[in-house]
Coordinates of C-alpha atoms in Angstrom, one line a residue:
Chain G
X1 CA 148.5 129.8 49.8
X2 CA 151.0 129.5 52.5
X3 CA 152.9 132.5 53.6
X4 CA 156.1 132.3 55.5
X5 CA 156.0 134.5 58.7
X6 CA 158.4 136.9 57.0
X7 CA 156.2 137.2 54.0
X8 CA 158.1 134.9 51.6
X9 CA 155.9 132.8 49.4
X10 CA 156.6 129.2 50.0
X11 CA 154.1 128.0 47.4
X12 CA 156.7 127.9 44.7
X13 CA 159.5 126.6 46.8
X14 CA 160.0 123.4 44.8
X15 CA 162.0 121.0 46.9
X16 CA 165.5 120.4 45.7
X17 CA 167.4 117.5 47.0
X18 CA 170.7 115.8 46.1
X19 CA 171.0 112.1 46.7
X20 CA 174.5 110.6 46.4
X21 CA 173.9 107.2 44.8
X22 CA 177.5 106.4 44.0
X23 CA 180.5 108.3 45.5
X24 CA 183.4 106.0 44.5
X25 CA 185.8 106.4 41.7
X26 CA 187.2 103.9 39.1
X27 CA 185.6 100.7 40.5
X28 CA 183.1 99.9 43.2
X29 CA 183.9 98.9 46.7
X30 CA 181.6 97.4 49.3
X31 CA 181.0 100.9 50.7
X32 CA 180.9 103.1 47.6
X33 CA 179.4 102.4 44.3
X34 CA 180.7 104.1 41.1
X35 CA 179.5 107.5 40.0
X36 CA 175.9 108.6 40.2
X37 CA 174.3 111.7 41.7
X38 CA 170.5 112.1 41.6
X39 CA 169.0 115.6 41.8
X40 CA 165.4 115.5 42.8
X41 CA 163.5 118.7 41.9
X42 CA 159.9 118.5 42.8
X43 CA 158.8 115.1 41.4
X44 CA 161.5 115.0 38.7
X45 CA 164.8 113.2 39.0
X46 CA 167.8 114.4 37.0
X47 CA 170.6 111.9 37.1
X48 CA 174.2 112.9 36.7
X49 CA 176.3 109.9 35.6
X50 CA 175.1 106.3 35.9
X51 CA 177.9 103.9 36.8
X52 CA 177.3 100.1 36.9
X53 CA 174.8 99.2 39.6
X54 CA 173.0 102.5 39.7
X55 CA 169.6 100.8 39.3
X56 CA 170.3 98.8 42.4
X57 CA 171.4 101.9 44.3
X58 CA 168.0 103.3 43.4
X59 CA 166.4 100.2 44.9
X60 CA 168.3 100.8 48.1
X61 CA 167.4 104.4 48.3
X62 CA 163.9 105.7 48.7
X63 CA 163.9 107.1 45.1
X64 CA 162.1 105.6 42.2
X65 CA 164.0 105.3 38.9
X66 CA 160.7 105.7 37.1
X67 CA 160.8 109.4 38.0
X68 CA 164.1 110.0 36.1
X69 CA 163.5 112.4 33.2
X70 CA 167.1 113.1 32.1
X71 CA 170.5 111.6 32.5
X72 CA 173.6 113.7 32.0
X73 CA 176.8 111.7 31.4
X74 CA 180.0 113.6 32.2
X75 CA 182.4 111.4 30.1
X76 CA 182.7 107.9 28.6
X77 CA 184.7 106.0 31.2
X78 CA 182.9 102.9 32.3
X79 CA 182.5 103.9 35.9
X80 CA 180.3 106.8 34.7
X81 CA 177.9 105.2 32.2
X82 CA 177.9 101.3 32.4
X83 CA 174.7 101.4 34.5
X84 CA 172.7 102.9 31.6
X85 CA 171.7 99.7 29.7
X86 CA 170.5 97.9 32.9
X87 CA 168.6 100.9 34.2
X88 CA 167.0 101.5 30.8
X89 CA 166.0 97.8 30.4
X90 CA 164.6 97.6 34.0
X91 CA 162.5 100.7 33.4
X92 CA 161.1 99.0 30.3
X93 CA 160.4 95.8 32.2
X94 CA 158.5 98.0 34.6
X95 CA 156.4 99.4 31.8
X96 CA 158.0 102.8 31.3
X97 CA 156.4 104.7 28.5
X98 CA 157.6 108.2 29.3
X99 CA 160.5 109.3 27.1
X100 CA 164.0 109.4 28.5
X101 CA 166.5 112.0 27.6
X102 CA 170.2 111.3 27.6
X103 CA 172.9 114.0 27.4
X104 CA 176.6 113.8 27.1
X105 CA 179.6 115.0 25.2
X106 CA 180.3 114.3 21.6
X107 CA 179.9 110.5 21.1
X108 CA 176.8 110.3 23.2
X109 CA 174.6 109.3 20.2
X110 CA 176.9 106.6 19.0
X111 CA 177.2 105.3 22.6
X112 CA 173.4 105.3 23.1
X113 CA 173.0 103.3 19.9
X114 CA 175.6 100.8 21.2
X115 CA 173.9 100.5 24.6
X116 CA 170.5 100.1 23.1
X117 CA 171.4 97.2 20.9
X118 CA 173.3 94.9 23.3
X119 CA 172.1 91.4 23.2
X120 CA 168.4 91.0 22.4
X121 CA 167.2 94.2 24.0
X122 CA 165.3 96.7 21.8
X123 CA 163.7 99.8 23.5
X124 CA 159.9 100.1 23.5
X125 CA 159.9 103.6 24.8
X126 CA 161.5 106.7 23.4
X127 CA 165.1 107.3 24.3
X128 CA 166.5 110.5 22.9
X129 CA 170.2 111.1 22.9
X130 CA 171.7 114.7 22.9
X131 CA 175.3 115.6 22.3
X132 CA 176.2 118.9 24.0
X133 CA 179.3 121.1 23.7
X134 CA 181.3 123.4 25.9
X135 CA 179.2 126.4 27.0
X136 CA 175.9 125.0 25.8
X137 CA 173.0 126.0 28.0
X138 CA 169.8 124.0 27.9
X139 CA 166.6 125.4 29.1
X140 CA 164.0 123.3 31.0
X141 CA 160.9 124.2 32.9
X142 CA 162.2 126.1 35.9
X143 CA 165.9 125.6 35.4
X144 CA 168.8 125.5 33.0
X145 CA 171.6 123.1 32.6
X146 CA 174.9 124.4 31.3
X147 CA 177.9 122.4 30.2
X148 CA 181.6 123.3 30.7
X149 CA 184.5 121.5 29.1
X150 CA 186.8 120.3 31.8
X151 CA 190.3 118.8 31.8
X152 CA 190.3 115.0 32.0
X153 CA 192.3 112.6 29.9
X154 CA 189.3 112.1 27.6
X155 CA 186.7 114.7 26.6
X156 CA 184.6 115.5 29.7
X157 CA 182.0 118.0 30.8
X158 CA 181.0 119.6 34.1
X159 CA 177.4 120.5 34.5
X160 CA 175.6 123.3 36.3
X161 CA 172.0 123.3 37.2
X162 CA 170.7 126.8 37.7
X163 CA 167.1 127.4 38.7
X164 CA 165.3 130.2 37.0
X165 CA 165.0 133.6 38.8
X166 CA 162.3 133.4 41.4
X167 CA 159.7 136.0 42.0
X168 CA 160.6 138.6 44.6
X169 CA 159.3 138.6 48.2
X170 CA 155.6 139.0 48.5
X171 CA 154.9 142.0 50.6
X172 CA 151.7 140.9 52.5
X173 CA 151.2 144.1 54.6
X174 CA 151.4 146.2 51.4
X175 CA 149.0 143.8 49.6
X176 CA 146.4 144.1 52.4
X177 CA 146.9 147.9 52.5
X178 CA 146.1 148.0 48.8
X179 CA 142.8 146.1 49.6
X180 CA 143.7 142.9 47.9
X181 CA 141.7 140.1 49.5
X182 CA 143.8 137.2 50.8
X183 CA 143.3 134.2 48.5
X184 CA 143.6 133.4 44.8
X185 CA 144.7 136.9 43.9
X186 CA 147.8 136.6 46.1
X187 CA 148.7 133.5 44.2
X188 CA 148.2 135.1 40.8
X189 CA 150.4 138.1 41.7
X190 CA 153.1 135.7 43.1
X191 CA 153.0 133.9 39.7
X192 CA 153.6 137.3 38.0
X193 CA 150.1 137.9 36.8
X194 CA 148.3 141.3 36.9
X195 CA 145.0 141.1 38.8
X196 CA 141.9 143.2 38.9
X197 CA 140.4 144.1 42.2
X198 CA 136.5 144.1 42.7
X199 CA 136.8 147.9 42.6
X200 CA 138.2 147.6 39.0
X201 CA 141.7 148.7 40.1
X202 CA 144.5 146.8 38.3
X203 CA 147.4 145.6 40.5
X204 CA 150.7 144.6 38.8
X205 CA 153.1 142.2 40.4
X206 CA 155.8 144.8 40.7
X207 CA 153.6 146.7 43.1
X208 CA 153.6 143.8 45.6
X209 CA 156.8 141.8 45.0
X210 CA 160.3 142.7 45.8
X211 CA 163.2 142.3 43.3
X212 CA 163.4 138.9 41.8
X213 CA 165.6 136.4 43.5
X214 CA 168.3 134.0 42.4
X215 CA 167.4 130.3 42.1
X216 CA 169.5 127.6 43.5
X217 CA 172.6 126.4 41.8
X218 CA 174.3 123.0 41.8
X219 CA 177.6 122.3 40.0
X220 CA 178.9 118.8 39.2
X221 CA 182.5 118.6 38.0
X222 CA 182.7 115.1 36.7
X223 CA 186.3 113.8 36.4
X224 CA 188.9 116.5 35.9
X225 CA 192.2 117.9 36.8
X226 CA 191.8 121.2 38.8
X227 CA 190.8 123.7 36.1
X228 CA 190.5 127.5 36.3
X229 CA 187.3 127.7 34.3
X230 CA 185.4 125.7 36.9
X231 CA 185.9 128.5 39.4
X232 CA 183.9 131.0 37.3
X233 CA 181.5 128.3 36.4
X234 CA 180.8 127.5 40.1
X235 CA 180.7 131.2 41.2
X236 CA 178.5 131.6 44.3
X237 CA 176.9 128.1 43.7
X238 CA 174.9 126.7 46.6
X239 CA 176.5 123.3 46.1
X240 CA 179.7 122.3 44.3
X241 CA 180.1 118.5 43.9
X242 CA 183.7 118.1 42.8
X243 CA 185.7 115.0 42.2
X244 CA 188.5 114.4 44.7
X245 CA 189.9 111.0 43.7
X246 CA 193.1 111.4 45.8
X247 CA 194.6 113.2 48.7
X248 CA 197.5 115.7 48.2
X249 CA 200.2 113.1 48.9
X250 CA 199.1 111.5 45.6
X251 CA 199.0 114.7 43.6
X252 CA 201.4 113.4 41.0
X253 CA 199.2 110.3 40.4
X254 CA 196.1 112.6 40.3
X255 CA 197.8 114.8 37.6
X256 CA 198.9 111.8 35.6
X257 CA 195.4 110.3 35.5
X258 CA 193.5 113.6 35.1
X259 CA 192.1 113.9 38.6
X260 CA 191.9 116.4 41.5
X261 CA 193.1 116.1 45.1
X262 CA 190.9 117.1 48.1
X263 CA 192.9 120.3 48.8
X264 CA 192.8 121.3 45.1
X265 CA 189.0 120.8 45.1
X266 CA 188.7 122.9 48.2
X267 CA 190.8 125.7 46.7
X268 CA 188.4 125.8 43.8
X269 CA 185.4 125.9 46.2
X270 CA 187.0 128.7 48.2
X271 CA 187.8 130.8 45.1
X272 CA 184.3 130.2 43.7
X273 CA 182.8 131.2 47.0
X274 CA 180.4 128.3 46.9
X275 CA 178.3 127.5 50.0
X276 CA 179.2 123.9 50.4
X277 CA 181.6 121.5 48.8
X278 CA 180.9 117.8 48.4
X279 CA 183.8 115.5 47.4
X280 CA 183.0 112.4 45.4
X281 CA 184.8 109.9 43.0
X282 CA 186.8 108.7 46.0
X283 CA 189.5 106.3 45.1
X284 CA 188.9 102.7 46.3
X285 CA 192.2 103.0 48.2
X286 CA 190.6 105.2 50.9
X287 CA 189.0 102.9 53.5
X288 CA 189.0 106.0 55.8
X289 CA 187.7 109.0 53.9
X290 CA 188.4 111.4 56.8
X291 CA 191.9 112.0 55.4
X292 CA 190.2 113.6 52.4
X293 CA 187.6 115.5 54.4
X294 CA 190.1 116.9 56.8
X295 CA 192.5 117.9 54.0
X296 CA 189.7 119.8 52.2
X297 CA 188.4 121.4 55.4
X298 CA 191.8 122.9 56.2
X299 CA 191.3 124.9 53.0
X300 CA 187.6 125.3 52.9
X301 CA 185.6 124.6 56.1
X302 CA 182.2 123.6 54.6
X303 CA 183.7 120.5 52.8
X304 CA 182.1 117.1 53.1
X305 CA 182.7 113.6 51.8
X306 CA 179.2 112.1 51.5
X307 CA 178.5 108.4 51.9
X308 CA 176.5 106.5 49.4
X309 CA 172.8 107.3 49.9
X310 CA 173.4 110.5 51.8
X311 CA 170.8 113.1 51.0
X312 CA 171.0 116.8 51.3
X313 CA 168.3 119.4 50.8
X314 CA 169.3 122.6 48.9
X315 CA 167.4 125.3 50.7
X316 CA 166.1 128.4 49.1
X317 CA 167.7 131.6 50.4
X318 CA 165.1 134.0 51.8
Chain Q
X1 CA 200.7 62.7 51.1
X2 CA 197.7 62.6 53.3
X3 CA 195.7 59.4 53.5
X4 CA 192.2 59.3 54.6
X5 CA 191.6 56.7 57.4
X6 CA 189.7 54.6 54.9
X7 CA 192.5 54.7 52.5
X8 CA 191.1 57.3 50.1
X9 CA 193.7 59.6 48.8
X10 CA 192.8 63.2 49.6
X11 CA 195.8 64.7 47.8
X12 CA 193.8 65.2 44.6
X13 CA 190.5 66.1 46.3
X14 CA 190.4 69.5 44.6
X15 CA 187.9 71.6 46.5
X16 CA 184.8 72.4 44.6
X17 CA 182.6 75.2 45.8
X18 CA 179.6 77.0 44.4
X19 CA 179.0 80.6 45.4
X20 CA 175.7 82.2 44.5
X21 CA 176.6 85.7 43.6
X22 CA 173.2 86.7 42.1
X23 CA 170.1 84.7 42.6
X24 CA 167.5 87.1 41.3
X25 CA 165.8 87.2 37.9
X26 CA 165.0 90.1 35.4
X27 CA 166.2 93.0 37.6
X28 CA 168.0 93.3 40.9
X29 CA 166.4 93.9 44.2
X30 CA 167.9 94.9 47.5
X31 CA 168.3 91.3 48.5
X32 CA 169.1 89.6 45.2
X33 CA 171.3 90.7 42.5
X34 CA 170.8 89.5 38.9
X35 CA 172.3 86.2 37.7
X36 CA 175.8 85.1 38.4
X37 CA 177.0 81.8 39.9
X38 CA 180.7 81.3 40.7
X39 CA 182.2 77.8 40.7
X40 CA 185.5 77.7 42.5
X41 CA 187.5 74.6 41.7
X42 CA 190.9 74.7 43.4
X43 CA 192.2 78.2 42.8
X44 CA 190.3 78.7 39.6
X45 CA 186.9 80.5 39.3
X46 CA 184.5 79.6 36.5
X47 CA 181.7 82.1 36.3
X48 CA 178.3 81.3 34.9
X49 CA 176.5 84.4 33.8
X50 CA 177.5 87.9 34.8
X51 CA 174.6 90.2 35.4
X52 CA 175.1 93.9 36.2
X53 CA 176.8 94.5 39.5
X54 CA 178.6 91.1 39.6
X55 CA 182.0 92.8 40.2
X56 CA 180.5 94.3 43.3
X57 CA 179.1 91.0 44.4
X58 CA 182.6 89.7 44.2
X59 CA 183.8 92.6 46.4
X60 CA 181.1 91.6 49.0
X61 CA 182.0 87.9 48.9
X62 CA 185.4 86.5 49.9
X63 CA 186.2 85.7 46.3
X64 CA 188.7 87.5 44.1
X65 CA 187.6 88.3 40.5
X66 CA 191.2 88.1 39.5
X67 CA 190.9 84.3 39.8
X68 CA 188.3 84.1 37.1
X69 CA 189.6 82.1 34.2
X70 CA 186.4 81.6 32.2
X71 CA 182.9 83.1 32.0
X72 CA 180.0 81.1 30.5
X73 CA 177.0 83.2 29.4
X74 CA 173.7 81.3 29.1
X75 CA 172.0 83.8 26.8
X76 CA 171.9 87.4 25.9
X77 CA 169.3 89.0 28.1
X78 CA 170.8 91.9 30.0
X79 CA 170.3 90.4 33.5
X80 CA 172.8 87.7 32.4
X81 CA 175.6 89.6 30.8
X82 CA 175.6 93.4 31.6
X83 CA 178.1 92.9 34.3
X84 CA 180.8 91.9 31.8
X85 CA 182.2 95.2 30.7
X86 CA 182.6 96.6 34.2
X87 CA 184.2 93.4 35.5
X88 CA 186.5 93.3 32.5
X89 CA 187.5 96.9 33.0
X90 CA 188.0 96.6 36.7
X91 CA 190.3 93.6 36.2
X92 CA 192.3 95.7 33.8
X93 CA 192.6 98.6 36.3
X94 CA 193.8 96.0 38.7
X95 CA 196.6 95.0 36.3
X96 CA 195.2 91.7 35.0
X97 CA 197.4 90.2 32.3
X98 CA 196.1 86.6 32.4
X99 CA 193.9 85.9 29.4
X100 CA 190.1 85.7 30.0
X101 CA 187.9 83.3 28.1
X102 CA 184.3 84.1 27.4
X103 CA 181.8 81.4 26.2
X104 CA 178.3 81.8 25.0
X105 CA 175.8 80.9 22.3
X106 CA 176.0 82.1 18.8
X107 CA 176.4 85.9 18.9
X108 CA 179.0 85.8 21.7
X109 CA 181.8 87.1 19.4
X110 CA 179.8 90.1 18.2
X111 CA 178.6 90.8 21.7
X112 CA 182.1 90.6 23.0
X113 CA 183.3 93.1 20.4
X114 CA 180.5 95.4 21.4
X115 CA 181.2 95.2 25.1
X116 CA 184.9 95.8 24.6
X117 CA 184.5 98.9 22.6
X118 CA 182.1 100.9 24.8
X119 CA 183.2 104.4 25.5
X120 CA 187.0 104.9 25.6
X121 CA 187.8 101.4 27.0
X122 CA 190.2 99.2 25.0
X123 CA 191.4 95.9 26.5
X124 CA 195.1 95.6 27.4
X125 CA 194.9 91.8 28.2
X126 CA 193.7 89.0 26.0
X127 CA 189.9 88.4 26.0
X128 CA 189.0 85.4 23.9
X129 CA 185.4 84.9 22.9
X130 CA 184.1 81.4 22.0
X131 CA 180.7 80.5 20.4
X132 CA 179.4 77.2 21.4
X133 CA 176.6 75.0 20.2
X134 CA 174.2 72.5 21.4
X135 CA 176.0 69.3 22.6
X136 CA 179.5 70.8 22.4
X137 CA 181.8 69.4 25.0
X138 CA 184.9 71.5 26.0
X139 CA 187.7 69.8 27.7
X140 CA 189.7 71.6 30.4
X141 CA 192.3 70.4 32.9
X142 CA 190.4 68.1 35.2
X143 CA 186.9 68.7 33.9
X144 CA 184.7 69.2 30.8
X145 CA 182.0 71.7 30.2
X146 CA 179.1 70.6 28.0
X147 CA 176.4 72.8 26.5
X148 CA 172.8 72.0 26.0
X149 CA 170.3 74.0 24.0
X150 CA 167.3 74.8 26.2
X151 CA 163.9 76.3 25.6
X152 CA 163.8 80.1 26.4
X153 CA 162.4 82.8 24.2
X154 CA 165.8 83.6 22.8
X155 CA 168.6 81.1 22.0
X156 CA 169.9 79.8 25.4
X157 CA 172.2 77.2 26.7
X158 CA 172.4 75.1 29.9
X159 CA 175.9 74.1 31.0
X160 CA 177.2 71.0 32.8
X161 CA 180.5 70.9 34.5
X162 CA 181.7 67.3 34.8
X163 CA 185.0 66.5 36.6
X164 CA 187.2 63.9 34.9
X165 CA 187.2 60.4 36.3
X166 CA 189.2 60.2 39.4
X167 CA 191.7 57.5 40.2
X168 CA 190.3 54.6 42.2
X169 CA 190.7 54.1 46.0
X170 CA 194.3 53.7 47.1
X171 CA 194.6 50.4 48.9
X172 CA 197.2 51.2 51.5
X173 CA 197.3 47.8 53.2
X174 CA 198.0 46.1 49.8
X175 CA 200.7 48.7 49.0
X176 CA 202.5 48.0 52.2
X177 CA 202.1 44.3 51.7
X178 CA 203.8 44.6 48.3
X179 CA 206.7 46.3 50.1
X180 CA 206.1 49.8 48.7
X181 CA 207.6 52.3 51.1
X182 CA 205.2 55.0 52.3
X183 CA 206.1 58.3 50.6
X184 CA 206.6 59.6 47.1
X185 CA 206.0 56.2 45.4
X186 CA 202.4 56.2 46.9
X187 CA 201.9 59.6 45.3
X188 CA 203.2 58.5 41.9
X189 CA 200.9 55.4 41.9
X190 CA 197.9 57.6 42.8
X191 CA 198.7 59.8 39.9
X192 CA 198.6 56.8 37.6
X193 CA 202.3 56.3 37.2
X194 CA 204.2 52.9 37.3
X195 CA 206.9 52.8 39.9
X196 CA 210.0 50.7 40.4
X197 CA 210.7 49.4 43.9
X198 CA 214.3 49.3 45.2
X199 CA 214.2 45.5 44.5
X200 CA 213.7 46.3 40.8
X201 CA 210.1 45.1 40.8
X202 CA 207.7 47.2 38.8
X203 CA 204.3 48.1 40.4
X204 CA 201.5 49.4 38.1
X205 CA 198.7 51.6 39.4
X206 CA 196.0 49.0 38.8
X207 CA 197.7 46.7 41.3
X208 CA 197.0 49.2 44.1
X209 CA 194.1 51.3 43.0
X210 CA 190.4 50.3 42.9
X211 CA 188.2 51.1 39.9
X212 CA 188.3 54.7 38.8
X213 CA 185.6 56.9 40.3
X214 CA 183.2 59.5 38.9
X215 CA 184.0 63.1 39.3
X216 CA 181.5 65.7 40.6
X217 CA 178.9 67.2 38.3
X218 CA 177.2 70.6 38.4
X219 CA 174.4 71.6 36.0
X220 CA 173.2 75.2 35.4
X221 CA 170.0 75.5 33.4
X222 CA 170.1 79.2 32.6
X223 CA 166.7 80.6 31.7
X224 CA 164.4 78.0 30.2
X225 CA 160.9 76.6 30.1
X226 CA 160.8 73.1 31.6
X227 CA 162.5 70.9 29.0
X228 CA 162.8 67.2 28.6
X229 CA 166.4 67.2 27.4
X230 CA 167.6 68.8 30.7
X231 CA 166.6 65.6 32.5
X232 CA 169.1 63.4 30.7
X233 CA 171.6 66.2 30.8
X234 CA 171.4 66.4 34.6
X235 CA 171.2 62.6 35.2
X236 CA 172.7 61.8 38.6
X237 CA 174.3 65.3 38.9
X238 CA 175.5 66.3 42.3
X239 CA 174.0 69.7 42.0
X240 CA 171.3 71.0 39.6
X241 CA 171.0 74.8 39.7
X242 CA 167.8 75.4 37.9
X243 CA 165.9 78.6 37.2
X244 CA 162.6 79.0 39.0
X245 CA 161.4 82.4 38.2
X246 CA 157.8 81.8 39.4
X247 CA 155.7 79.6 41.6
X248 CA 153.1 77.3 40.1
X249 CA 150.2 79.8 40.5
X250 CA 152.0 81.8 37.8
X251 CA 152.6 78.9 35.5
X252 CA 150.9 80.7 32.5
X253 CA 153.2 83.7 32.9
X254 CA 156.2 81.4 33.3
X255 CA 155.3 79.7 30.0
X256 CA 154.6 83.0 28.2
X257 CA 158.0 84.4 29.2
X258 CA 160.0 81.1 28.8
X259 CA 160.5 80.3 32.4
X260 CA 160.0 77.4 34.9
X261 CA 158.1 77.2 38.1
X262 CA 159.5 75.8 41.3
X263 CA 157.5 72.6 41.1
X264 CA 158.4 72.1 37.5
X265 CA 162.1 72.5 38.4
X266 CA 161.7 70.0 41.2
X267 CA 160.0 67.5 38.8
X268 CA 163.1 67.7 36.6
X269 CA 165.4 67.3 39.6
X270 CA 163.5 64.2 40.7
X271 CA 163.4 62.6 37.3
X272 CA 167.1 63.3 36.8
X273 CA 167.9 61.9 40.3
X274 CA 170.2 64.7 41.2
X275 CA 171.5 65.0 44.7
X276 CA 170.4 68.5 45.4
X277 CA 168.4 71.2 43.6
X278 CA 169.1 74.9 43.9
X279 CA 166.5 77.3 42.6
X280 CA 167.7 80.7 41.2
X281 CA 166.5 83.5 38.9
X282 CA 163.8 84.3 41.5
X283 CA 161.4 86.9 40.3
X284 CA 161.6 90.3 42.1
X285 CA 158.0 89.8 43.2
X286 CA 159.0 87.2 45.8
X287 CA 159.8 89.0 49.0
X288 CA 159.4 85.7 50.8
X289 CA 161.1 83.0 48.9
X290 CA 159.8 80.2 51.1
X291 CA 156.8 79.8 48.8
X292 CA 159.1 78.6 46.1
X293 CA 161.2 76.4 48.4
X294 CA 158.2 74.8 49.9
X295 CA 156.6 74.2 46.5
X296 CA 159.8 72.5 45.2
X297 CA 160.2 70.4 48.4
X298 CA 156.8 69.0 48.1
X299 CA 158.0 67.4 44.9
X300 CA 161.7 66.9 45.6
X301 CA 162.9 67.2 49.2
X302 CA 166.5 68.3 48.8
X303 CA 165.5 71.6 47.1
X304 CA 166.9 75.0 48.2
X305 CA 166.5 78.6 47.3
X306 CA 170.0 80.1 48.1
X307 CA 170.5 83.6 49.2
X308 CA 173.0 85.8 47.5
X309 CA 176.5 85.0 48.8
X310 CA 175.5 81.5 50.0
X311 CA 178.2 79.0 49.5
X312 CA 178.0 75.3 49.2
X313 CA 180.8 72.7 49.0
X314 CA 180.3 69.9 46.5
X315 CA 181.9 66.9 48.3
X316 CA 183.6 64.0 46.6
X317 CA 181.9 60.7 47.1
X318 CA 184.1 58.1 48.7

């Protein structure tokens, strides 16, 4: 068991990375493919949206699509889901047998059926489609994913990935003082198990661990107009990935088509007190994305417009 | 009107180019996207197959997808058609109003219906789907496209584009001798019209033009095992674009999956006496495509494995 110098257990610090596979909106450009964000947590990849060409974006990144366990679709505009059939078929050609779970708003089951019966393709591994509704909270091993209805011109969901509470800080000096030998018992206590010392004394985790700590949180807006409810939904998130199709000069167009401007996204990030804001779904009209980044930063300093393939690590707070 | 030094009219030498947009088979790799070949004839683009990501391959080439008039699909495996919905939707977002014609084997109409009703998309311009059968010959302005049933593991067609017969060589010395003034009358004669000289004398085209000449021919095999009928179909073609998924070491696998090896494709090209052979639908396993090129060249010297975005011009013979 590794102990951080400050006594924080790092054994359960599952690595959490975000890889921006497609940061463009509406249609692809040479620089930006259409929507797809991969969240890699440990050895599992959770994909959010899957625009056309996502399988090839995987090829160009250092990720393996064979590690995808779940795909969440925000809404049923082509630039968010047309990469599904090709990705599913390629995984089959590469002998996938692990089931794949697809999640999306109402209509997901019908869409899945359509996508799995195009041409001569028929799936040979299990593909399970789930329709989820506003407020639904799905529990997985180590994290939850919660859905929020947002305000686009078709039914659309935002998603929040929240890691489960983590055990509190391991107080190594106290453990040694209580006579617990360094080794497997440390590990059991950290996992929340009560241990028995050679002396017969029972040690419960609360004797050694500090108060439990918050897991990491990532919010993905999908396509939406600025909406109040996303502020609460994103409260104190580590990462808010918000659409920002246009800059504020095009606010009217943004409103007409159900999108958000860079400064509007930054206002949301500021009110939600998130740590960092990443702007995606950039309109093909922006050859120079700095106009969006600068606009957002004037409202909320830690704002970024990621490039395709950019990776960030979401660090655990101590 | 421009006259070639040798007296050949170049006014009607419509430029004919082939742009290999996707030369890979089965699934995309970093280097090769899945199947799509663009034939640009004058200002019109005729697309053969449209694998996922084809719209982005257009973005990376110097072609405009807005110039596509017709798309021919060889068969309904995903790597040959999954780029259709995204391309169609992007043309709509870019205000296309020109109708688009889709052609394919039996099942094309149902597939088109499926592709046009995915998610919330509904087409705002006309998309006309045509099912074509073995031997069918479709006449267009200046060329025909003929279909041939080939031998894949699902129904599949090869296509041949044959330009119409061109007018014969314009005999300029003879025209001048007959007292035809250089200028618009030359042009009319070249177009096949009878003209009247200032003297009242009528000049018919056959008095000035040599025997009519063969147009250019391009054949695209689609996916197929080696098949006898493609030899006749490709007879004397300028360009044969044949699938060559594997090299001959993998001939058994090729046969099992309904594909052709490089040397088998070269044998066909040799028997058909085509001018040049281009091998596409290269399996993702070939990081070094030279093995295929060399194998083909040992049978038929003018064999090439094009890279994605490679362009060739099909020249008119004099």
